[in-house]
Amino acid sequence: MEMETETQKPFQVDMGNLLAFNPFHNFPSLPTSRDELVKECIQEGTKLVQAIADSIFNLPSTEDADGPLVKLPTPTTKLPREKHLPKPKPPTKWEEFAKKKGIKKRKKDKVVWDEQTGTWKRRFGYDRVNDDKDIPIIEAKMTDEPGVDPFAKRQDDKKKRVEKQEKNRLQNLKQAAKIGALPSHVQLAATALPITGTQAPPKKVTKDELGNVAGMAATSTASGGKFDRKLPGEKPAKKQGKHRKFLPVVEGSGIGSREKEQTENVLNKLISKHSHEILNVDKAVTMYNVKKEKKARNKRNQEGKSSSATNKLKPKKQLHKKNGKKGPGSSKKGKAK
Amino acid sequence: MMKIKTPKKGRVKRELDKRAPKLVETGKKTLILQGTKTSGTLNCVLSEIYHLKKGGAVRFTRKNDNIRPFESGGETSLEFFSLKTDCSIFVYGSHSKKRPNNLVIGRMYDHHVYDLVEVGVENFKSIESFTYDKKIAPRVGSKPFIAFIGEGFENVDELKHLKEVLLDLLRGEVVENINLAGLDHAYVCTAISSNKVYLTHCALRLKKSGTVVPRMELVEVGPSMDLVVRRHRLPNEGLRKEAMKTAKDQPKKKVKNVSSDAIQGTIGKIYIPDQKVGEMALPNKAKGVKRERREAKNKEANEHASKKQKEESE
């Protein structure tokens, strides 16, 4: 906006910013003293301010209790924005689908007439109409599976529906975040690192753990914390670390025998732990077999001493071949095996 | 995995909404801070800029040792502070042998450094050193006049840049309506030479002139200083284009209960609250009174009425 003044030099006036600019002024010779310079600057400034005032005071004004109000025109000097322009929110998946199918939003009443109770009830929320929870009896159907609690199933189904909706919401918000059109009050925070196995998220130290550590630190002085000065209101340490005790190695009675007892205890524990390994099953089986065989041989020797020589040489082959003839002998062998 | 985080408290939500990008922006907040070393003059300059901008400024008084706006990597914490305080102009003071009384004025776009101007402060005169009638002292937060004088502001690149930055720093809130009685101060910037600008702050004294427009008189109230331009960094072209975007069509706010008709013109709807007949106080029928007393009262009233009738009949 430009306007003429009595000096015939146009000033640039931006009423929106209450700004005036005189681009033609220059000092023919810089004033020597500071005071003169200031004086001239203020003189020039006065002219410019007067120029702004001229245009502003001539704007149509409305009277207010505090003074005349004037509507300022928009600033002409362009200045950069502080933040980017707000981006439009992308349509959600449902909105896209609804548009494709031509589904339009319908307004619904907030309250609905409930015929069961004969009252007006909310459509959603607490004390709502047609609430599943209000139905005390569900009639059994032929298709019902036995062993399924229909009430629990209904509750479970509802939970699943809610979870699904939450998942869809997150998906839509992620899409919005990609464009940078997330609503100002919503933040998407990563709950875990996308790559698992690299680094576990730092665990928060619990109050108990902290107390234990503090207790151990308090007793880790030379005196075991005995001569430390207590702070006012300090509680006794929660968990004092275990201290090792060394028993005398020299044998004797009383405390002297304690050491032996202790080591024996440890040994016994170890041995009992591995006691099932001490019994060698294979060896035991063979030993048993050999004993049995010996017994059987002795018996046979007593039965017939004449055939003993041939029997000794090749006992098994003959036994198999003479299965039918030597009934009692063979049956005994079979039993032994 | 992602989690949706929303504020639990309404106040937090409102605060976040305030910080969200807006279609029409009203004003930029200023962050005023300093480096590791400052001088007395600089401390004074910073606190007085804060004083002038009170309401739209945040002052940090601690030393900041890792802020070097012109160096790469030195703007990290500055950008962080800008994000925290929601400020998009910063004034950073530092003092060194090479650059004594150094003032860096910079702007932010989306909490990233947009442009920078470095000036040295000379011939500083504080507010206290000026004596004037306290009646005309400017009020905090009123919108100032800004005057730029000198061809340097058009011809010299640095000064042209400085002019823009100073305007952004000093202009205050962008308003639609202004109270003419509230105009009480002006900033005058004069280009003395090709790299020197004289900046002063004046109060206005309005004198009668016989017309609608009063005659203006400037009274110096301070602070005043010389700004010597040192380094400056213009925004890159892409960023500048991005930042200069404006909302072309402002969304119309829907006016409730007002509709317009071609024949009837504007039609307004008025809602009248229900007449609460049931709650109206009725005489002589108060339930709170004991029955005996109530009946006695009724009786009395009846008698009174009958007496009247009698009198009339007589």
XYZ file of C-alpha atoms in Angstrom:
651
model
C 0.000 0.000 0.000
C 1.480 3.301 -0.947
C 0.480 6.790 -0.209
C 1.637 10.296 -0.873
C 2.779 12.656 1.825
C 3.682 16.284 1.725
C 7.267 15.402 0.798
C 5.942 13.775 -2.372
C 7.819 10.660 -1.505
C 5.814 7.492 -1.223
C 6.177 5.428 1.899
C 5.450 1.735 1.870
C 2.767 1.193 4.485
C 1.600 -2.221 5.659
C -1.427 -1.599 7.828
C -1.821 -5.214 8.918
C 1.552 -5.096 10.624
C 1.399 -1.370 11.471
C 4.577 -1.097 9.434
C 5.924 1.755 7.358
C 9.085 1.815 5.298
C 10.863 4.736 3.767
C 13.209 3.308 1.172
C 14.427 6.658 -0.108
C 15.999 8.204 2.925
C 19.727 8.343 3.163
C 22.051 10.517 5.139
C 23.859 12.952 2.865
C 26.538 13.133 5.536
C 26.396 11.132 8.689
C 25.741 13.426 11.652
C 28.831 13.881 13.728
C 27.297 13.615 17.162
C 25.095 10.889 18.485
C 22.380 13.274 19.637
C 21.930 14.718 16.191
C 21.654 11.281 14.692
C 19.008 10.239 17.219
C 17.108 13.430 16.655
C 17.017 12.954 12.927
C 16.048 9.313 13.201
C 13.152 10.113 15.484
C 12.048 12.909 13.218
C 11.952 10.536 10.274
C 10.261 7.918 12.412
C 7.575 10.364 13.430
C 6.773 10.991 9.788
C 6.393 7.305 9.122
C 4.280 6.659 12.211
C 2.116 9.589 11.196
C 1.692 7.994 7.789
C 0.484 4.747 9.355
C -1.795 6.622 11.734
C -3.260 8.591 8.826
C -4.392 5.441 7.117
C -5.505 3.640 10.262
C -7.492 6.409 11.904
C -9.423 6.870 8.661
C -10.624 3.275 8.642
C -14.251 2.743 9.587
C -14.415 2.165 13.326
C -16.913 0.828 15.827
C -17.181 2.344 19.261
C -16.332 0.153 22.188
C -16.212 0.760 25.916
C -12.409 0.939 25.789
C -12.110 2.997 22.636
C -12.728 2.905 18.907
C -12.171 -0.520 17.366
C -10.805 -0.732 13.854
C -10.719 -3.755 11.609
C -7.213 -4.125 10.235
C -6.604 -5.319 6.676
C -4.528 -8.472 6.247
C -0.768 -7.924 6.346
C 0.838 -7.404 2.955
C 4.390 -8.202 4.044
C 4.824 -11.924 3.680
C 6.498 -13.693 6.545
C 7.244 -17.390 6.833
C 4.930 -19.677 8.708
C 5.785 -21.087 12.103
C 4.653 -24.622 11.318
C 3.499 -26.394 8.201
C -0.059 -26.133 6.991
C -2.328 -28.674 8.656
C -2.744 -31.689 6.435
C -6.167 -33.171 5.752
C -6.902 -36.445 7.477
C -6.853 -39.415 5.093
C -10.081 -41.435 4.884
C -10.206 -44.545 7.028
C -10.636 -47.946 5.478
C -14.298 -47.956 6.390
C -14.825 -44.505 4.933
C -13.239 -45.647 1.685
C -15.416 -48.734 1.620
C -18.551 -46.775 2.429
C -17.800 -44.357 -0.366
C -17.311 -47.181 -2.828
C -20.542 -48.811 -1.804
C -22.429 -45.567 -1.475
C -23.177 -46.010 2.199
C -24.226 -42.811 3.846
C -24.141 -41.868 7.481
C -27.495 -41.770 9.166
C -28.238 -39.854 12.273
C -29.485 -41.965 15.110
C -31.235 -40.882 18.248
C -29.231 -41.039 21.393
C -32.065 -42.699 23.292
C -34.194 -45.622 22.186
C -37.509 -46.904 23.493
C -36.933 -50.169 25.323
C -39.971 -52.405 25.042
C -38.855 -54.840 27.683
C -38.786 -52.314 30.471
C -40.996 -49.727 28.861
C -38.530 -46.888 29.326
C -36.258 -44.729 27.246
C -32.726 -46.023 27.350
C -29.415 -45.053 25.903
C -28.418 -46.614 22.603
C -24.878 -47.225 23.814
C -23.017 -47.195 27.092
C -24.081 -47.786 30.626
C -27.652 -49.012 31.090
C -28.086 -49.380 27.349
C -30.947 -50.876 25.440
C -30.663 -54.530 24.336
C -27.694 -55.148 26.553
C -26.415 -58.713 26.346
C -25.719 -58.663 30.016
C -29.380 -58.196 30.850
C -30.435 -61.498 29.307
C -30.526 -64.088 32.102
C -31.406 -67.157 30.010
C -30.062 -68.289 26.667
C -32.099 -71.012 25.063
C -30.179 -74.055 23.921
C -30.061 -74.848 20.224
C -29.427 -78.053 18.375
C -26.175 -76.696 17.049
C -24.767 -75.925 20.470
C -21.589 -77.697 21.368
C -21.683 -79.433 24.696
C -19.295 -78.185 27.335
C -19.253 -74.542 26.139
C -20.559 -71.857 28.439
C -22.718 -69.641 26.214
C -22.406 -66.697 28.593
C -18.644 -66.875 28.641
C -18.624 -67.287 24.882
C -20.706 -64.167 24.424
C -18.396 -62.206 26.676
C -15.407 -63.555 24.791
C -16.889 -62.684 21.401
C -17.492 -59.133 22.516
C -13.925 -58.822 23.736
C -12.692 -60.041 20.379
C -14.846 -57.535 18.507
C -13.473 -54.714 20.611
C -9.928 -55.883 20.033
C -10.495 -56.034 16.305
C -11.858 -52.515 16.256
C -8.830 -51.317 18.221
C -6.546 -52.989 15.697
C -8.362 -51.296 12.821
C -8.091 -47.957 14.575
C -4.355 -48.382 14.989
C -4.017 -49.284 11.330
C -5.889 -46.153 10.268
C -3.801 -43.995 12.586
C -0.623 -45.483 11.158
C -1.768 -44.508 7.686
C -2.479 -40.996 8.918
C 0.928 -40.812 10.603
C 2.621 -41.698 7.331
C 1.254 -38.525 5.733
C 1.802 -36.554 8.908
C -1.869 -35.946 9.537
C -2.081 -37.487 12.965
C -4.498 -35.673 15.300
C -2.564 -33.352 17.575
C -3.391 -35.199 20.780
C -2.524 -38.681 19.511
C 0.944 -40.131 19.632
C 2.016 -43.468 18.249
C 4.629 -44.949 20.513
C 6.668 -48.049 19.832
C 6.062 -50.580 22.574
C 8.935 -52.876 21.607
C 11.859 -52.753 19.256
C 10.971 -53.919 15.780
C 13.966 -56.261 15.658
C 13.791 -58.748 18.464
C 16.859 -60.281 19.971
C 19.161 -57.305 19.595
C 18.537 -55.629 22.882
C 16.006 -56.248 25.579
C 14.149 -53.137 26.716
C 15.639 -51.876 29.977
C 13.784 -53.370 32.910
C 12.473 -51.074 35.543
C 13.995 -51.719 38.935
C 11.306 -52.572 41.446
C 11.068 -51.099 44.899
C 11.960 -54.408 46.522
C 15.073 -54.878 44.450
C 16.145 -51.358 45.192
C 15.646 -51.941 48.910
C 17.723 -55.100 48.776
C 20.566 -53.382 47.013
C 20.457 -50.476 49.435
C 20.569 -52.899 52.348
C 23.576 -54.683 50.934
C 25.373 -51.417 50.294
C 24.730 -50.271 53.851
C 26.364 -53.376 55.318
C 29.311 -53.497 52.996
C 31.562 -51.400 55.211
C 34.390 -52.818 57.306
C 32.178 -52.930 60.365
C 29.224 -54.347 58.482
C 27.403 -51.069 58.853
C 27.516 -51.237 62.623
C 29.195 -47.890 63.277
C 27.673 -45.955 60.412
C 25.767 -42.877 61.339
C 22.066 -43.384 60.732
C 20.101 -40.703 58.982
C 17.012 -39.399 60.760
C 14.086 -41.636 59.851
C 16.267 -44.309 58.289
C 14.846 -47.763 58.518
C 16.923 -50.860 59.186
C 18.385 -52.339 56.048
C 16.054 -54.736 54.385
C 18.293 -57.476 53.100
C 21.771 -57.818 54.379
C 24.039 -59.915 52.237
C 25.030 -63.367 53.412
C 28.475 -63.587 54.952
C 30.587 -66.726 54.576
C 31.552 -68.589 57.653
C 34.771 -70.589 57.794
C 34.842 -73.489 60.202
C 38.030 -74.829 61.785
C 39.586 -77.659 59.782
C 41.266 -79.258 62.797
C 39.227 -82.229 63.944
C 37.721 -82.326 67.357
C 34.418 -82.317 69.156
C 31.713 -79.658 68.914
C 32.516 -76.947 66.398
C 35.569 -78.925 65.300
C 33.446 -81.754 63.958
C 31.109 -79.365 62.183
C 33.409 -79.034 59.226
C 33.520 -82.790 58.624
C 29.756 -82.963 58.963
C 29.331 -80.209 56.437
C 31.541 -81.810 53.827
C 29.889 -85.178 54.417
C 26.522 -83.586 53.936
C 27.621 -82.189 50.623
C 29.091 -85.520 49.579
C 25.990 -87.442 50.570
C 23.850 -85.060 48.676
C 26.001 -85.486 45.608
C 26.061 -89.265 45.901
C 22.360 -89.532 46.490
C 21.786 -87.363 43.490
C 23.738 -89.758 41.295
C 22.819 -92.941 43.183
C 20.695 -94.284 40.375
C 23.760 -94.247 38.174
C 25.732 -96.464 40.588
C 23.644 -99.539 39.698
C 24.952 -100.835 36.375
C 21.870 -102.411 34.880
C 23.637 -104.236 32.061
C 26.133 -105.811 34.349
C 23.411 -106.834 36.764
C 21.417 -108.513 34.009
C 24.368 -110.524 32.720
C 25.309 -111.557 36.201
C 21.797 -112.759 36.807
C 21.728 -114.682 33.547
C 25.018 -116.410 34.217
C 23.853 -117.484 37.661
C 20.635 -118.923 36.280
C 22.464 -120.834 33.569
C 24.826 -122.329 36.068
C 21.914 -123.579 38.131
C 20.236 -125.117 35.129
C 23.439 -126.902 34.073
C 23.900 -128.420 37.471
C 20.379 -129.793 37.395
C 20.870 -131.384 33.985
C 24.122 -133.014 35.100
C 22.292 -134.699 37.888
C 19.522 -136.010 35.489
C 21.711 -137.827 32.928
C 25.465 -138.176 33.402
C 25.976 -140.191 30.158
C 24.915 -137.513 27.721
C 26.709 -134.850 29.592
C 29.730 -134.866 27.304
C 27.768 -134.277 24.096
C 25.537 -131.747 25.762
C 28.450 -129.703 26.843
C 29.849 -129.453 23.341
C 26.778 -128.305 21.460
C 23.840 -127.750 23.713
C 21.651 -125.368 21.844
C 21.631 -126.750 18.324
C 20.623 -130.152 19.471
C 17.939 -128.790 21.658
C 16.267 -127.029 18.775
C 16.352 -130.064 16.516
C 14.993 -132.460 19.136
C 12.161 -130.283 20.141
C 9.430 -132.861 19.991
C 11.345 -135.764 21.502
C 12.852 -134.064 24.456
C 9.763 -132.465 25.891
C 10.620 -131.820 29.502
C 14.173 -130.725 28.760
C 13.214 -128.246 26.108
C 10.434 -126.746 28.129
C 12.775 -126.139 30.972
C 15.239 -124.379 28.690
C 12.513 -122.171 27.373
C 11.484 -121.193 30.827
C 15.009 -120.348 31.755
C 15.358 -118.121 28.787
C 4.387 -52.975 17.816
C 2.755 -49.615 18.180
C 0.682 -48.181 20.949
C -1.771 -45.316 20.744
C -0.967 -42.699 23.321
C -3.522 -40.056 24.162
C -3.367 -37.559 26.989
C -5.226 -38.564 30.101
C -5.999 -35.031 31.235
C -8.060 -32.475 29.371
C -5.580 -29.723 30.130
C -2.801 -31.605 28.384
C -4.999 -32.206 25.377
C -5.874 -28.529 25.135
C -2.201 -27.615 25.396
C -1.330 -30.040 22.599
C -4.130 -28.642 20.468
C -2.680 -25.183 20.961
C 0.644 -26.384 19.629
C -0.770 -28.167 16.609
C -0.205 -26.582 13.185
C -2.932 -24.080 12.433
C -4.389 -22.816 9.213
C -4.024 -19.190 10.295
C -1.211 -18.458 12.696
C -1.476 -15.601 15.097
C 1.926 -15.067 16.614
C 5.322 -16.527 17.206
C 6.790 -17.017 20.633
C 10.357 -15.939 21.265
C 12.993 -17.918 23.094
C 15.704 -15.802 24.689
C 18.881 -17.560 25.805
C 22.641 -17.195 26.032
C 25.865 -19.079 25.509
C 28.621 -19.856 27.984
C 29.921 -16.338 28.139
C 28.016 -13.092 28.087
C 28.787 -9.520 28.950
C 26.913 -7.120 31.166
C 25.630 -5.261 28.138
C 24.385 -8.430 26.568
C 22.611 -9.570 29.723
C 20.897 -6.225 29.802
C 19.961 -6.439 26.117
C 18.493 -9.904 26.512
C 16.490 -9.098 29.603
C 15.138 -5.937 28.001
C 14.102 -7.745 24.850
C 12.341 -10.170 27.162
C 10.718 -7.278 28.961
C 9.478 -5.794 25.674
C 8.128 -9.131 24.497
C 6.624 -10.237 27.780
C 3.713 -12.592 27.293
C 5.117 -13.965 24.074
C 8.615 -14.876 25.184
C 10.478 -17.479 27.176
C 13.727 -16.567 28.901
C 16.388 -19.168 29.656
C 18.971 -17.942 32.138
C 21.362 -20.877 32.288
C 24.544 -21.188 30.292
C 24.266 -23.245 27.144
C 27.583 -24.667 26.025
C 26.530 -26.632 22.966
C 24.630 -24.009 21.020
C 26.378 -22.690 17.942
C 23.626 -21.679 15.544
C 25.841 -21.169 12.516
C 27.747 -24.434 12.803
C 26.332 -27.752 11.730
C 25.426 -29.821 14.735
C 25.334 -26.759 16.947
C 21.604 -26.229 16.469
C 20.485 -29.568 17.918
C 19.733 -28.394 21.412
C 18.301 -25.156 20.063
C 15.793 -27.114 18.034
C 15.010 -29.225 21.067
C 14.351 -26.125 23.185
C 12.165 -24.753 20.435
C 10.133 -27.931 20.478
C 9.840 -27.911 24.248
C 8.845 -24.296 24.609
C 6.942 -24.056 21.321
C 8.962 -20.985 20.326
C 9.760 -20.245 16.716
C 11.979 -17.193 17.056
C 15.089 -17.270 19.157
C 17.468 -14.598 20.361
C 20.814 -16.013 21.396
C 23.457 -13.896 23.078
C 27.153 -14.716 23.283
C 30.312 -12.771 23.963
C 33.782 -13.574 22.674
C 36.944 -11.765 21.775
C 36.282 -12.230 18.089
C 32.628 -11.264 18.258
C 31.952 -9.099 21.278
C 28.332 -8.561 22.320
C 27.046 -10.973 19.759
C 23.346 -11.458 19.201
C 21.992 -14.175 16.911
C 18.373 -13.761 15.892
C 16.916 -16.734 14.114
C 13.628 -18.155 13.054
C 12.339 -21.698 13.106
C 10.091 -23.573 10.738
C 8.588 -26.773 12.099
C 11.131 -26.561 14.928
C 14.081 -26.546 12.554
C 16.316 -23.563 11.981
C 14.930 -21.522 9.109
C 17.245 -18.539 8.893
C 19.798 -16.690 10.993
C 21.125 -13.165 11.382
C 24.066 -12.304 13.571
C 24.437 -8.769 14.862
C 26.805 -7.037 17.231
C 25.354 -4.669 19.805
C 26.965 -1.246 20.137
C 26.057 1.994 21.897
C 23.471 0.261 24.012
C 21.278 2.440 26.202
C 18.994 0.667 28.614
C 15.454 1.532 29.647
C 16.626 2.941 32.966
C 18.832 5.561 31.337
C 15.856 7.339 29.747
C 13.789 9.815 31.681
C 10.297 10.589 30.495
C 6.769 11.066 31.727
C 5.719 7.679 33.115
C 2.143 8.331 32.029
C 3.020 7.602 28.432
C 4.961 4.437 29.244
C 3.907 1.689 26.834
C 1.805 -1.132 28.206
C 2.868 -4.741 28.003
C 1.534 -6.612 24.991
C 0.176 -3.677 22.998
C 0.768 -3.750 19.274
C 3.627 -1.523 18.177
C 4.135 0.670 15.134
C 7.251 -0.294 13.224
C 9.154 2.159 11.049
C 12.085 1.289 8.802
C 14.100 4.141 7.413
C 16.857 4.075 4.850
C 17.554 2.762 1.406
C 19.914 0.185 2.868
C 16.927 -1.904 3.825
C 16.123 -2.306 0.153
C 19.518 -2.428 -1.497
C 21.751 -4.341 0.895
C 20.980 -8.035 1.199
C 21.948 -8.365 4.842
C 19.857 -5.401 5.913
C 16.934 -6.606 3.845
C 17.139 -9.888 5.695
C 17.560 -8.157 9.044
C 14.482 -6.061 8.340
C 12.363 -9.129 7.816
C 13.671 -10.815 10.948
C 13.239 -7.679 13.063
C 9.696 -7.265 11.796
C 8.905 -10.851 12.735
C 10.476 -10.369 16.153
C 8.890 -7.036 17.022
C 5.459 -7.067 15.431
C 3.775 -9.162 18.105
C 0.488 -10.895 17.611
C -1.335 -10.672 14.307
C -4.744 -9.276 15.102
C -7.868 -8.607 13.150
C -9.313 -5.795 15.232
C -7.334 -3.167 17.018
C -8.242 -0.631 19.611
C -6.984 2.770 18.493
C -6.686 3.926 22.087
C -4.278 1.079 22.759
C -1.637 2.165 20.269
C 1.137 3.473 22.455
C 4.586 2.579 21.210
C 6.740 2.388 18.109
C 10.031 0.860 17.034
C 12.190 2.943 14.739
C 14.939 1.221 12.761
C 17.299 3.344 10.714
C 19.984 2.100 8.390
C 22.965 4.276 9.238
C 25.428 2.601 6.928
C 25.516 -0.517 4.790
C 25.900 -2.795 7.805
C 24.731 -0.724 10.727
C 21.196 -0.249 11.968
C 20.073 2.074 14.710
C 17.149 0.591 16.628
C 15.182 2.538 19.171
C 11.969 2.138 21.066
C 9.670 5.128 21.454
C 6.426 5.881 23.215
C 3.688 7.795 21.428
C 2.174 11.021 22.541
C -1.023 11.841 20.718
C -1.711 15.535 20.186
C -4.810 17.207 18.893
C -4.559 18.204 15.283
C -8.091 19.388 14.539
C -8.854 16.375 12.365
C -9.734 12.764 13.130
C -6.108 11.773 12.985
C -4.126 12.965 15.991
C -0.660 14.362 15.590
C 1.944 11.833 16.606
C 4.927 12.645 18.734
C 7.632 10.142 19.506
C 9.342 10.102 22.892
C 12.330 7.836 23.272
C 11.811 5.376 26.119
C 14.526 2.871 25.399
C 16.186 0.557 24.910
C 18.166 1.881 21.982
C 21.163 0.283 20.306
C 23.208 -0.028 17.158
C 23.117 -3.375 15.445
C 26.134 -4.241 13.304
C 25.359 -7.080 10.949
C 27.994 -9.821 11.051
C 27.002 -13.151 9.535
C 23.672 -14.161 8.146
C 22.188 -17.260 6.620
C 19.206 -17.139 4.308
C 16.783 -20.064 4.151
C 17.210 -22.403 1.227
C 14.794 -21.886 -1.608
C 12.750 -25.055 -1.144
C 12.216 -24.449 2.529
C 11.303 -20.826 1.899
C 8.647 -21.795 -0.606
C 7.269 -24.338 1.827
C 7.168 -21.833 4.679
C 5.545 -19.074 2.644
C 2.463 -21.151 1.887
C -0.734 -19.639 3.160
C -4.204 -20.984 3.529
C -6.122 -19.669 0.561
C -9.647 -20.297 1.711
C -10.367 -20.104 5.348
C -13.105 -22.459 6.400
C -16.262 -20.576 7.252
C -17.353 -20.987 10.797
C -20.899 -22.189 10.845
C -23.197 -19.745 12.547
C -25.679 -21.563 14.675
C -29.409 -20.861 14.535
C -29.124 -18.427 11.658
C -30.284 -19.316 8.186
C -30.823 -17.184 5.135
C -33.702 -17.269 2.763
C -33.973 -15.666 -0.663
C -37.349 -14.177 0.070
C -37.303 -13.605 3.802
C -33.648 -12.719 4.165
C -31.856 -13.800 7.294
C -33.868 -15.887 9.688
C -32.869 -16.456 13.248
C -34.072 -19.154 15.566
C -34.700 -18.301 19.178
C -35.066 -20.876 21.864
C -37.113 -19.971 24.904
C -36.597 -22.031 28.030
C -39.512 -23.971 29.456
C -41.885 -22.147 31.757
C -41.419 -23.881 35.023
C -45.001 -23.770 36.222
C -44.582 -26.568 38.707
C -41.840 -24.809 40.587
C -43.667 -21.512 40.930
C -44.225 -20.364 44.499
C -47.903 -20.253 45.365
C -49.243 -18.250 48.278
C -50.719 -19.950 51.359
C -50.064 -23.443 50.170
C -46.658 -23.984 51.610
C -46.237 -27.604 52.511
C -43.476 -27.024 54.975
C -45.862 -25.516 57.521
C -47.523 -27.763 60.099
C -51.016 -28.837 59.281
C -52.671 -26.969 62.138
C -51.014 -23.744 61.258
C -51.756 -24.254 57.585
C -55.416 -24.827 58.253
C -55.551 -21.859 60.565
C -54.081 -19.748 57.861
C -56.598 -20.950 55.325
C -59.396 -20.292 57.766
C -58.207 -16.814 58.410
C -58.045 -16.126 54.737
C -61.563 -17.412 54.241
C -62.867 -15.323 57.110
C -61.164 -12.307 55.780
C -62.794 -12.852 52.411
C -66.206 -13.385 53.930
C -65.794 -10.292 56.105
C -65.014 -8.304 53.076
C -68.070 -9.636 51.376
C -70.127 -8.749 54.400
C -68.776 -5.269 54.455
C -69.592 -4.902 50.863
C -73.100 -6.176 51.426
C -73.698 -3.790 54.292
